[in-house]
């Protein structure tokens, strides 16, 4: 018999089972909203399938990527989030989906694989870092899509400081202290900004001269942060300049050798530490589930976030290719959309359980903020109000607080806000 996170038993065979695959922003929000929306008489059983016992809050990764080490900050423990809610958690993976049988297969294929039936299935398995087939890139670069990635970047920085401090020759030391980030989208910007702001302090603490550090940002397109309006991009470029980050725009990485990035125009950048933030792709396992996918591998959904012709399967978050009817563009992979889709999906599933029709989803972008270092940001809100510097970073961090409040109420929001504030002391 399965147990809820709070230990309550779920009676097999009673209730219509909603399986949520993936406990990231979308899956966790959905499980919380569904559980909180249940009324006496609703016969829904909520089963969250997620391989990790905690949600990795990816948008908070920049806070832990450069150190000092506090990797657990952006981990949100599911047992804590669901402790008083009727959500059953299964720390496993969805291996395959059998839509005709209304079942999913959990765990590794073969012996031990478990088939579980559903009344509604919600696919929220997210995305992974995308690394293009540039020679040497995958072998030498760290990506930024998990706490493990952030810890690996920290480890490499630490190791590099140790290698540099034993070198007597200044030129060699400078070569050893060259840090390269590839990709000037939001993720790359957050990492390079944090490197630019934090590394001098860390180098000094190590006994190194910050003058010997260099931080490079390589971008194939002619500008940074294409999603932001031009005046904000200009301000971010000035901020990078202030932090001493060297920008290489219109520069394509041709190959990577041990410790060196070779650009297509013939330039070479010493890169003993290289972080690749060049993009993401939808969970690659999903295309094997026999459901329609767009050319990028995201699952096609209709206006209600349902898979076409599969009334019992929803897909939300990064895995779903939701076409915004107002712009006719697919929604970008952003936590804010994952959360809104999840909230809407909860309302729709509860409506269906009570015999009503699901409503179309109407996405609305409330704003967008990027951090460029832990204490500076840039972005917009309220359909065009631009903010930079401290007000923008406060807005960005407030989006974290809002999320903690959505999934954990005031106690979680208060606890995490205090932890976050301690990090800036
Ligand atoms: C460094 C970084 C910074 C970002 N900053 C921002 C930001 O500031 N603002 C913003 O809006 N967005 C930001 N994003 C994007 C945002 O994090 C994603 O859009 C968001 O995580 C999508 O949520 P999701 O629930 O779809 O996927 P995820 O949060 O990625 O969750 C997917 C979950 O599915 C699980 N899973 C995968 N496969 C299976 C399987 N087969 N079975 C069961 N479970 C499975 C995974 O373990 C994971 O927990 C950032 C992303 C990164 C990497």
PDB file of C-alpha atoms in Angstrom, residues 62 189-190 197 225 228 232 235-236 239 368-380 386-397:
ATOM      1  CA  UNK A  62      23.448  31.392  -9.740  1.00  0.00           C
ATOM      2  CA  UNK A 189      24.581  36.182 -17.893  1.00  0.00           C
ATOM      3  CA  UNK A 190      23.708  35.083 -14.369  1.00  0.00           C
ATOM      4  CA  UNK A 197      31.386  39.953  -8.889  1.00  0.00           C
ATOM      5  CA  UNK A 225      20.173  38.885 -23.883  1.00  0.00           C
ATOM      6  CA  UNK A 228      15.406  42.026 -23.239  1.00  0.00           C
ATOM      7  CA  UNK A 232      18.266  47.247 -20.904  1.00  0.00           C
ATOM      8  CA  UNK A 235      22.830  48.827 -19.327  1.00  0.00           C
ATOM      9  CA  UNK A 236      23.785  45.183 -18.829  1.00  0.00           C
ATOM     10  CA  UNK A 239      27.505  46.518 -15.912  1.00  0.00           C
ATOM     11  CA  UNK A 368      11.389  39.274 -16.750  1.00  0.00           C
ATOM     12  CA  UNK A 369      14.449  39.844 -14.590  1.00  0.00           C
ATOM     13  CA  UNK A 370      18.028  38.706 -15.030  1.00  0.00           C
ATOM     14  CA  UNK A 371      20.698  38.901 -12.369  1.00  0.00           C
ATOM     15  CA  UNK A 372      24.170  40.062 -13.334  1.00  0.00           C
ATOM     16  CA  UNK A 373      25.930  39.191 -10.116  1.00  0.00           C
ATOM     17  CA  UNK A 374      24.224  38.528  -6.778  1.00  0.00           C
ATOM     18  CA  UNK A 375      23.385  42.183  -6.084  1.00  0.00           C
ATOM     19  CA  UNK A 376      22.552  43.686  -9.496  1.00  0.00           C
ATOM     20  CA  UNK A 377      19.816  42.922 -11.974  1.00  0.00           C
ATOM     21  CA  UNK A 378      17.979  44.171 -15.040  1.00  0.00           C
ATOM     22  CA  UNK A 379      14.506  43.567 -16.352  1.00  0.00           C
ATOM     23  CA  UNK A 380      11.001  44.833 -16.925  1.00  0.00           C
ATOM     24  CA  UNK A 386      12.336  49.029 -16.919  1.00  0.00           C
ATOM     25  CA  UNK A 387      14.359  48.439 -13.758  1.00  0.00           C
ATOM     26  CA  UNK A 388      18.095  47.973 -13.249  1.00  0.00           C
ATOM     27  CA  UNK A 389      20.442  47.589 -10.285  1.00  0.00           C
ATOM     28  CA  UNK A 390      19.159  46.898  -6.789  1.00  0.00           C
ATOM     29  CA  UNK A 391      15.411  47.390  -7.520  1.00  0.00           C
ATOM     30  CA  UNK A 392      15.661  44.811 -10.321  1.00  0.00           C
ATOM     31  CA  UNK A 393      17.534  42.286  -8.216  1.00  0.00           C
ATOM     32  CA  UNK A 394      14.964  42.713  -5.452  1.00  0.00           C
ATOM     33  CA  UNK A 395      12.206  41.997  -7.981  1.00  0.00           C
ATOM     34  CA  UNK A 396      14.041  38.889  -9.170  1.00  0.00           C
ATOM     35  CA  UNK A 397      14.540  37.583  -5.631  1.00  0.00           C
TER      36      UNK A 397
END
